[in-house]
PDB file of C-alpha atoms in Angstrom:
ATOM      1  CA  ILE N   1      33.649 -44.603  30.333  1.00  0.00           C
ATOM      2  CA  ASP N   2      30.862 -42.062  30.747  1.00  0.00           C
ATOM      3  CA  ILE N   3      31.171 -38.487  29.484  1.00  0.00           C
ATOM      4  CA  HIS N   4      29.787 -35.552  31.477  1.00  0.00           C
ATOM      5  CA  ALA N   5      29.588 -32.073  29.938  1.00  0.00           C
ATOM      6  CA  ALA N   6      28.088 -28.635  30.567  1.00  0.00           C
ATOM      7  CA  PRO N   7      28.599 -25.168  29.073  1.00  0.00           C
ATOM      8  CA  GLY N   8      31.372 -23.401  30.952  1.00  0.00           C
ATOM      9  CA  GLY N   9      32.213 -19.804  31.676  1.00  0.00           C
ATOM     10  CA  ARG N  10      34.423 -19.162  28.632  1.00  0.00           C
ATOM     11  CA  VAL N  11      32.821 -17.677  25.539  1.00  0.00           C
ATOM     12  CA  ALA N  12      34.292 -17.400  22.051  1.00  0.00           C
ATOM     13  CA  TYR N  13      33.408 -14.211  20.232  1.00  0.00           C
ATOM     14  CA  ILE N  14      34.358 -11.939  17.373  1.00  0.00           C
ATOM     15  CA  ASN N  15      35.293  -8.389  18.247  1.00  0.00           C
ATOM     16  CA  PRO N  16      35.077  -5.704  15.549  1.00  0.00           C
ATOM     17  CA  ILE N  17      37.709  -2.986  15.956  1.00  0.00           C
ATOM     18  CA  PHE N  18      35.966   0.388  16.118  1.00  0.00           C
ATOM     19  CA  ALA N  19      39.197   2.408  16.011  1.00  0.00           C
ATOM     20  CA  PRO N  20      41.883   0.435  14.150  1.00  0.00           C
ATOM     21  CA  ALA N  21      45.390   1.809  14.516  1.00  0.00           C
ATOM     22  CA  GLU N  22      48.141   2.218  11.979  1.00  0.00           C
ATOM     23  CA  GLY N  23      49.342  -1.219  11.011  1.00  0.00           C
ATOM     24  CA  ALA N  24      45.890  -2.836  11.140  1.00  0.00           C
ATOM     25  CA  PRO N  25      44.857  -4.743   7.995  1.00  0.00           C
ATOM     26  CA  ALA N  26      42.831  -2.329   5.893  1.00  0.00           C
ATOM     27  CA  ILE N  27      39.184  -2.958   5.126  1.00  0.00           C
ATOM     28  CA  THR N  28      38.855  -2.240   1.415  1.00  0.00           C
ATOM     29  CA  ASP N  29      36.377  -2.330  -1.417  1.00  0.00           C
ATOM     30  CA  HIS N  30      36.788  -5.081  -3.998  1.00  0.00           C
ATOM     31  CA  ASN N  31      39.241  -2.910  -5.966  1.00  0.00           C
ATOM     32  CA  GLY N  32      41.539  -2.644  -2.943  1.00  0.00           C
ATOM     33  CA  THR N  33      40.683   0.955  -2.018  1.00  0.00           C
ATOM     34  CA  PRO N  34      40.641   1.393   1.790  1.00  0.00           C
ATOM     35  CA  ILE N  35      37.253   2.221   3.334  1.00  0.00           C
ATOM     36  CA  GLU N  36      37.393   4.809   6.083  1.00  0.00           C
ATOM     37  CA  PRO N  37      36.046   4.948   8.677  1.00  0.00           C
ATOM     38  CA  THR N  38      35.780   1.203   9.173  1.00  0.00           C
ATOM     39  CA  PRO N  39      32.431  -0.242   8.025  1.00  0.00           C
ATOM     40  CA  LEU N  40      32.332  -2.151  11.328  1.00  0.00           C
ATOM     41  CA  ARG N  41      31.208   1.032  13.058  1.00  0.00           C
ATOM     42  CA  SER N  42      27.845   0.570  11.345  1.00  0.00           C
ATOM     43  CA  LEU N  43      25.316  -1.301  13.487  1.00  0.00           C
ATOM     44  CA  LYS N  44      23.720  -2.824  10.390  1.00  0.00           C
ATOM     45  CA  VAL N  45      27.074  -4.165   9.222  1.00  0.00           C
ATOM     46  CA  ARG N  46      27.700  -5.732  12.633  1.00  0.00           C
ATOM     47  CA  GLN N  47      24.197  -7.207  12.627  1.00  0.00           C
ATOM     48  CA  ALA N  48      24.833  -8.619   9.148  1.00  0.00           C
ATOM     49  CA  LEU N  49      28.102 -10.228  10.183  1.00  0.00           C
ATOM     50  CA  SER N  50      26.436 -11.748  13.240  1.00  0.00           C
ATOM     51  CA  ILE N  51      23.507 -13.400  11.475  1.00  0.00           C
ATOM     52  CA  ALA N  52      25.750 -14.577   8.633  1.00  0.00           C
ATOM     53  CA  ILE N  53      27.400 -16.943  11.158  1.00  0.00           C
ATOM     54  CA  ASN N  54      25.865 -20.409  11.456  1.00  0.00           C
ATOM     55  CA  ARG N  55      26.621 -20.940  15.131  1.00  0.00           C
ATOM     56  CA  GLN N  56      24.865 -24.296  15.371  1.00  0.00           C
ATOM     57  CA  ALA N  57      26.863 -25.695  12.465  1.00  0.00           C
ATOM     58  CA  ILE N  58      30.116 -24.542  14.060  1.00  0.00           C
ATOM     59  CA  ALA N  59      29.205 -26.141  17.395  1.00  0.00           C
ATOM     60  CA  GLU N  60      27.952 -29.414  15.968  1.00  0.00           C
ATOM     61  CA  ARG N  61      30.172 -30.049  12.940  1.00  0.00           C
ATOM     62  CA  LEU N  62      33.401 -28.242  13.724  1.00  0.00           C
ATOM     63  CA  LEU N  63      33.665 -28.326  17.517  1.00  0.00           C
ATOM     64  CA  LEU N  64      32.128 -31.809  17.634  1.00  0.00           C
ATOM     65  CA  GLY N  65      30.077 -30.996  20.719  1.00  0.00           C
ATOM     66  CA  THR N  66      32.885 -29.309  22.662  1.00  0.00           C
ATOM     67  CA  GLY N  67      31.102 -25.964  22.292  1.00  0.00           C
ATOM     68  CA  THR N  68      27.514 -24.736  22.631  1.00  0.00           C
ATOM     69  CA  ALA N  69      26.115 -22.139  20.231  1.00  0.00           C
ATOM     70  CA  THR N  70      25.092 -18.927  21.964  1.00  0.00           C
ATOM     71  CA  GLY N  71      23.901 -15.380  21.463  1.00  0.00           C
ATOM     72  CA  GLN N  72      25.311 -14.079  24.745  1.00  0.00           C
ATOM     73  CA  TRP N  73      28.248 -14.754  26.992  1.00  0.00           C
ATOM     74  CA  LEU N  74      26.752 -16.628  29.956  1.00  0.00           C
ATOM     75  CA  PRO N  75      25.262 -20.153  29.988  1.00  0.00           C
ATOM     76  CA  PRO N  76      21.464 -20.296  30.376  1.00  0.00           C
ATOM     77  CA  GLY N  77      20.314 -20.026  33.970  1.00  0.00           C
ATOM     78  CA  SER N  78      23.415 -18.173  35.144  1.00  0.00           C
ATOM     79  CA  PHE N  79      23.066 -15.153  37.392  1.00  0.00           C
ATOM     80  CA  SER N  80      22.458 -12.154  35.059  1.00  0.00           C
ATOM     81  CA  ALA N  81      22.109 -14.208  31.865  1.00  0.00           C
ATOM     82  CA  VAL N  82      19.530 -12.495  29.647  1.00  0.00           C
ATOM     83  CA  PRO N  83      16.573 -14.910  29.667  1.00  0.00           C
ATOM     84  CA  GLU N  84      14.993 -14.068  26.303  1.00  0.00           C
ATOM     85  CA  ILE N  85      18.134 -14.055  24.166  1.00  0.00           C
ATOM     86  CA  GLY N  86      18.668 -17.275  22.253  1.00  0.00           C
ATOM     87  CA  VAL N  87      20.977 -18.279  19.437  1.00  0.00           C
ATOM     88  CA  PRO N  88      20.697 -15.779  16.560  1.00  0.00           C
ATOM     89  CA  ALA N  89      19.143 -17.350  13.488  1.00  0.00           C
ATOM     90  CA  HIS N  90      21.487 -17.948  10.563  1.00  0.00           C
ATOM     91  CA  ASP N  91      20.051 -15.715   7.826  1.00  0.00           C
ATOM     92  CA  PRO N  92      22.413 -14.953   4.909  1.00  0.00           C
ATOM     93  CA  ALA N  93      19.674 -13.288   2.842  1.00  0.00           C
ATOM     94  CA  ARG N  94      18.858 -10.844   5.639  1.00  0.00           C
ATOM     95  CA  ALA N  95      22.584 -10.284   6.168  1.00  0.00           C
ATOM     96  CA  ARG N  96      23.031  -9.240   2.535  1.00  0.00           C
ATOM     97  CA  ALA N  97      20.020  -6.928   2.839  1.00  0.00           C
ATOM     98  CA  LEU N  98      21.476  -5.282   5.937  1.00  0.00           C
ATOM     99  CA  LEU N  99      24.782  -4.704   4.145  1.00  0.00           C
ATOM    100  CA  ALA N 100      22.899  -3.026   1.309  1.00  0.00           C
ATOM    101  CA  GLU N 101      20.967  -0.844   3.781  1.00  0.00           C
ATOM    102  CA  ALA N 102      24.291   0.183   5.324  1.00  0.00           C
ATOM    103  CA  GLY N 103      25.613   1.251   1.915  1.00  0.00           C
ATOM    104  CA  PHE N 104      27.709  -1.838   1.202  1.00  0.00           C
ATOM    105  CA  ALA N 105      25.582  -3.719  -1.309  1.00  0.00           C
ATOM    106  CA  ASP N 106      28.775  -4.914  -3.014  1.00  0.00           C
ATOM    107  CA  GLY N 107      30.337  -5.934   0.287  1.00  0.00           C
ATOM    108  CA  PHE N 108      33.999  -5.357   1.062  1.00  0.00           C
ATOM    109  CA  ARG N 109      37.249  -7.136   1.911  1.00  0.00           C
ATOM    110  CA  MET N 110      38.602  -7.607   5.426  1.00  0.00           C
ATOM    111  CA  THR N 111      40.870  -9.741   7.602  1.00  0.00           C
ATOM    112  CA  LEU N 112      39.813 -11.784  10.631  1.00  0.00           C
ATOM    113  CA  SER N 113      42.667 -12.425  13.073  1.00  0.00           C
ATOM    114  CA  THR N 114      43.030 -15.065  15.766  1.00  0.00           C
ATOM    115  CA  ALA N 115      45.602 -16.849  17.905  1.00  0.00           C
ATOM    116  CA  ASN N 116      46.534 -20.256  16.514  1.00  0.00           C
ATOM    117  CA  ASP N 117      48.004 -21.841  19.657  1.00  0.00           C
ATOM    118  CA  ARG N 118      45.760 -20.965  22.603  1.00  0.00           C
ATOM    119  CA  THR N 119      42.288 -22.536  22.378  1.00  0.00           C
ATOM    120  CA  PRO N 120      41.084 -25.602  20.452  1.00  0.00           C
ATOM    121  CA  TYR N 121      39.731 -25.088  16.932  1.00  0.00           C
ATOM    122  CA  ALA N 122      40.332 -21.307  16.912  1.00  0.00           C
ATOM    123  CA  THR N 123      41.876 -21.293  13.444  1.00  0.00           C
ATOM    124  CA  GLU N 124      39.240 -23.663  12.062  1.00  0.00           C
ATOM    125  CA  VAL N 125      36.418 -21.551  13.526  1.00  0.00           C
ATOM    126  CA  ALA N 126      37.933 -18.395  12.040  1.00  0.00           C
ATOM    127  CA  GLN N 127      38.168 -20.111   8.650  1.00  0.00           C
ATOM    128  CA  ALA N 128      34.526 -21.223   8.876  1.00  0.00           C
ATOM    129  CA  VAL N 129      33.371 -17.709   9.786  1.00  0.00           C
ATOM    130  CA  ALA N 130      35.441 -16.275   6.939  1.00  0.00           C
ATOM    131  CA  GLN N 131      33.675 -18.589   4.486  1.00  0.00           C
ATOM    132  CA  MET N 132      30.258 -17.594   5.862  1.00  0.00           C
ATOM    133  CA  TRP N 133      31.080 -13.898   5.575  1.00  0.00           C
ATOM    134  CA  THR N 134      32.476 -14.351   2.077  1.00  0.00           C
ATOM    135  CA  ARG N 135      29.144 -15.877   1.018  1.00  0.00           C
ATOM    136  CA  ILE N 136      27.356 -12.607   1.862  1.00  0.00           C
ATOM    137  CA  GLY N 137      29.899 -10.506  -0.024  1.00  0.00           C
ATOM    138  CA  VAL N 138      32.392  -9.748   2.753  1.00  0.00           C
ATOM    139  CA  GLN N 139      35.473 -11.458   1.368  1.00  0.00           C
ATOM    140  CA  THR N 140      37.433 -12.420   4.457  1.00  0.00           C
ATOM    141  CA  THR N 141      41.031 -13.540   4.881  1.00  0.00           C
ATOM    142  CA  VAL N 142      42.140 -15.301   8.078  1.00  0.00           C
ATOM    143  CA  ASP N 143      45.330 -14.247   9.848  1.00  0.00           C
ATOM    144  CA  ALA N 144      46.206 -16.866  12.491  1.00  0.00           C
ATOM    145  CA  VAL N 145      49.308 -16.055  14.544  1.00  0.00           C
ATOM    146  CA  PRO N 146      50.936 -17.215  17.810  1.00  0.00           C
ATOM    147  CA  PHE N 147      49.313 -15.874  20.971  1.00  0.00           C
ATOM    148  CA  THR N 148      52.281 -13.669  21.876  1.00  0.00           C
ATOM    149  CA  ILE N 149      51.998 -11.830  18.544  1.00  0.00           C
ATOM    150  CA  TYR N 150      48.188 -11.804  18.741  1.00  0.00           C
ATOM    151  CA  THR N 151      48.159 -10.052  22.138  1.00  0.00           C
ATOM    152  CA  GLN N 152      50.722  -7.468  21.035  1.00  0.00           C
ATOM    153  CA  ARG N 153      48.741  -6.583  17.933  1.00  0.00           C
ATOM    154  CA  GLY N 154      45.394  -6.675  19.708  1.00  0.00           C
ATOM    155  CA  SER N 155      46.430  -4.360  22.512  1.00  0.00           C
ATOM    156  CA  ARG N 156      47.594  -1.875  19.855  1.00  0.00           C
ATOM    157  CA  GLN N 157      44.364  -2.122  17.804  1.00  0.00           C
ATOM    158  CA  GLN N 158      46.281  -3.608  14.885  1.00  0.00           C
ATOM    159  CA  PHE N 159      43.371  -5.819  13.820  1.00  0.00           C
ATOM    160  CA  SER N 160      40.295  -5.217  11.672  1.00  0.00           C
ATOM    161  CA  ALA N 161      38.407  -7.778  13.738  1.00  0.00           C
ATOM    162  CA  TYR N 162      39.506 -10.754  15.785  1.00  0.00           C
ATOM    163  CA  LEU N 163      38.239 -14.069  17.101  1.00  0.00           C
ATOM    164  CA  GLY N 164      38.957 -14.331  20.808  1.00  0.00           C
ATOM    165  CA  SER N 165      37.589 -15.786  24.017  1.00  0.00           C
ATOM    166  CA  LEU N 166      37.136 -14.646  27.588  1.00  0.00           C
ATOM    167  CA  ASN N 167      36.501 -16.641  30.748  1.00  0.00           C
ATOM    168  CA  THR N 168      34.004 -15.501  33.379  1.00  0.00           C
ATOM    169  CA  PRO N 169      35.078 -17.138  36.658  1.00  0.00           C
ATOM    170  CA  SER N 170      32.676 -14.872  38.568  1.00  0.00           C
ATOM    171  CA  MET N 171      29.821 -16.438  36.552  1.00  0.00           C
ATOM    172  CA  GLU N 172      27.988 -13.126  36.183  1.00  0.00           C
ATOM    173  CA  ALA N 173      27.858 -10.513  33.432  1.00  0.00           C
ATOM    174  CA  GLY N 174      29.842  -7.789  35.191  1.00  0.00           C
ATOM    175  CA  LEU N 175      33.296  -9.207  34.595  1.00  0.00           C
ATOM    176  CA  LEU N 176      33.030  -9.216  30.810  1.00  0.00           C
ATOM    177  CA  LEU N 177      31.191  -5.877  30.740  1.00  0.00           C
ATOM    178  CA  ARG N 178      33.922  -4.220  32.791  1.00  0.00           C
ATOM    179  CA  ASN N 179      36.909  -5.772  31.060  1.00  0.00           C
ATOM    180  CA  LEU N 180      35.847  -6.153  27.438  1.00  0.00           C
ATOM    181  CA  LEU N 181      33.234  -3.471  26.778  1.00  0.00           C
ATOM    182  CA  MET N 182      33.607  -0.532  29.159  1.00  0.00           C
ATOM    183  CA  THR N 183      35.455   2.501  27.839  1.00  0.00           C
ATOM    184  CA  PRO N 184      39.153   2.011  28.698  1.00  0.00           C
ATOM    185  CA  ASP N 185      40.166   4.009  31.768  1.00  0.00           C
ATOM    186  CA  ARG N 186      43.581   3.466  33.335  1.00  0.00           C
ATOM    187  CA  THR N 187      42.587   5.233  36.551  1.00  0.00           C
ATOM    188  CA  THR N 188      39.799   2.731  37.284  1.00  0.00           C
ATOM    189  CA  GLY N 189      41.090  -0.298  35.403  1.00  0.00           C
ATOM    190  CA  ALA N 190      37.963  -0.470  33.243  1.00  0.00           C
ATOM    191  CA  GLY N 191      38.278  -1.770  29.695  1.00  0.00           C
ATOM    192  CA  THR N 192      41.459  -3.763  30.312  1.00  0.00           C
ATOM    193  CA  TRP N 193      40.732  -6.043  27.341  1.00  0.00           C
ATOM    194  CA  ASN N 194      38.763  -3.520  25.299  1.00  0.00           C
ATOM    195  CA  TRP N 195      40.959  -3.866  22.239  1.00  0.00           C
ATOM    196  CA  SER N 196      38.075  -2.804  19.992  1.00  0.00           C
ATOM    197  CA  ARG N 197      37.870   0.663  21.642  1.00  0.00           C
ATOM    198  CA  TYR N 198      34.108   0.305  21.823  1.00  0.00           C
ATOM    199  CA  SER N 199      32.681   3.139  23.913  1.00  0.00           C
ATOM    200  CA  ASN N 200      29.067   3.538  25.007  1.00  0.00           C
ATOM    201  CA  PRO N 201      28.301   6.013  27.840  1.00  0.00           C
ATOM    202  CA  GLU N 202      24.966   4.297  28.586  1.00  0.00           C
ATOM    203  CA  LEU N 203      26.681   0.931  28.972  1.00  0.00           C
ATOM    204  CA  ASP N 204      29.437   2.439  31.114  1.00  0.00           C
ATOM    205  CA  ALA N 205      26.912   4.040  33.475  1.00  0.00           C
ATOM    206  CA  LEU N 206      24.807   0.884  33.813  1.00  0.00           C
ATOM    207  CA  THR N 207      27.861  -1.278  34.443  1.00  0.00           C
ATOM    208  CA  ARG N 208      29.225   1.078  37.090  1.00  0.00           C
ATOM    209  CA  ARG N 209      25.853   1.086  38.862  1.00  0.00           C
ATOM    210  CA  ALA N 210      25.604  -2.697  38.690  1.00  0.00           C
ATOM    211  CA  LEU N 211      29.115  -3.291  40.022  1.00  0.00           C
ATOM    212  CA  SER N 212      28.499  -0.972  42.991  1.00  0.00           C
ATOM    213  CA  THR N 213      25.107  -2.514  43.865  1.00  0.00           C
ATOM    214  CA  VAL N 214      25.184  -5.055  46.688  1.00  0.00           C
ATOM    215  CA  ASP N 215      21.547  -6.200  46.622  1.00  0.00           C
ATOM    216  CA  ASP N 216      21.436  -9.326  44.447  1.00  0.00           C
ATOM    217  CA  THR N 217      18.066  -8.660  42.829  1.00  0.00           C
ATOM    218  CA  ALA N 218      18.865  -5.059  41.930  1.00  0.00           C
ATOM    219  CA  ARG N 219      22.371  -5.968  40.784  1.00  0.00           C
ATOM    220  CA  GLU N 220      21.128  -8.721  38.490  1.00  0.00           C
ATOM    221  CA  ALA N 221      18.491  -6.431  36.948  1.00  0.00           C
ATOM    222  CA  LEU N 222      21.150  -3.804  36.176  1.00  0.00           C
ATOM    223  CA  LEU N 223      23.544  -6.382  34.720  1.00  0.00           C
ATOM    224  CA  ILE N 224      20.822  -7.790  32.478  1.00  0.00           C
ATOM    225  CA  GLN N 225      19.925  -4.268  31.349  1.00  0.00           C
ATOM    226  CA  ALA N 226      23.571  -3.559  30.530  1.00  0.00           C
ATOM    227  CA  ALA N 227      23.937  -6.882  28.719  1.00  0.00           C
ATOM    228  CA  ARG N 228      20.882  -6.088  26.590  1.00  0.00           C
ATOM    229  CA  VAL N 229      22.409  -2.733  25.625  1.00  0.00           C
ATOM    230  CA  ALA N 230      25.657  -4.418  24.587  1.00  0.00           C
ATOM    231  CA  LEU N 231      24.000  -7.219  22.639  1.00  0.00           C
ATOM    232  CA  GLU N 232      21.443  -5.005  20.880  1.00  0.00           C
ATOM    233  CA  ASP N 233      24.294  -2.734  19.802  1.00  0.00           C
ATOM    234  CA  VAL N 234      26.303  -5.801  18.682  1.00  0.00           C
ATOM    235  CA  ALA N 235      29.220  -4.430  20.671  1.00  0.00           C
ATOM    236  CA  PHE N 236      30.794  -7.824  20.011  1.00  0.00           C
ATOM    237  CA  ILE N 237      29.566 -11.092  18.490  1.00  0.00           C
ATOM    238  CA  PRO N 238      29.308 -14.089  20.856  1.00  0.00           C
ATOM    239  CA  ILE N 239      29.500 -17.402  18.962  1.00  0.00           C
ATOM    240  CA  TYR N 240      29.791 -20.331  21.364  1.00  0.00           C
ATOM    241  CA  GLN N 241      30.459 -21.281  24.955  1.00  0.00           C
ATOM    242  CA  PHE N 242      33.203 -23.791  25.609  1.00  0.00           C
ATOM    243  CA  GLN N 243      31.993 -27.067  27.089  1.00  0.00           C
ATOM    244  CA  ASN N 244      33.520 -28.317  30.320  1.00  0.00           C
ATOM    245  CA  VAL N 245      34.011 -32.054  29.824  1.00  0.00           C
ATOM    246  CA  TRP N 246      34.798 -34.855  32.271  1.00  0.00           C
ATOM    247  CA  ALA N 247      35.190 -38.604  31.809  1.00  0.00           C
ATOM    248  CA  SER N 248      34.543 -41.179  34.515  1.00  0.00           C
ATOM    249  CA  ARG N 249      34.311 -44.922  34.907  1.00  0.00           C
ATOM    250  CA  MET N 250      30.871 -46.114  33.848  1.00  0.00           C
ATOM    251  CA  GLY N 251      28.342 -46.165  36.641  1.00  0.00           C
ATOM    252  CA  ILE N 252      29.679 -43.111  38.453  1.00  0.00           C
ATOM    253  CA  ARG N 253      27.159 -40.267  38.553  1.00  0.00           C
ATOM    254  CA  TYR N 254      28.464 -36.749  38.094  1.00  0.00           C
ATOM    255  CA  ASP N 255      26.239 -33.720  37.529  1.00  0.00           C
ATOM    256  CA  ALA N 256      28.340 -31.530  35.253  1.00  0.00           C
ATOM    257  CA  ARG N 257      28.207 -27.787  35.929  1.00  0.00           C
ATOM    258  CA  ALA N 258      29.816 -24.617  34.674  1.00  0.00           C
TER     259      ALA N 258
END
């Protein structure tokens, strides 16, 4: 057989919870004393956690080629993908320095949650990330639970941070911006999956403008601008895009696409 593969529209990411609710695993110092507010509100802490992740190693050694390392949520060349953003370099030394600059030179303890029965390798990826974070001083425990429990806890902000994934069938940045990162608003439906309770007025305004703009060129420019805001603020941490994979009898040509 021949194998045909291309990055798809689903991205795996880690979402830090900006406003954890009662019942969320506490983030503590190494003596077990809770740290409030959550250290994940600090941009430098989020930057540290991001560059502590070896995305290429996860894609190549753990996912065995069924995922592609990424620093954003759309495959390269997609409408509104940010052209200059590549895969963040794995830099544990810089990560430790950023933690120190944020006031956490000794690190802290936290829990990373995920569903264990929804997407391939989710538990293994969470365990790998936990090891990488532990190496920079953020001692991380993995909590892998069935998807039904995971969604109940997530929607109630009962996580410290979680590994999740979101599909983008529209193949443009607006869907994820509106559902995962816009400030939750029941009247408009924005922020449906914003479990983290991330809220950025600049991002909200850009996304609203983009989603109401019909002209393709202007719309794409606004979506890219909004995506840059989200990624520079490390509103969430993209890790890899799922590969779409087909098999065919040898000799059949198929140009794989997202």
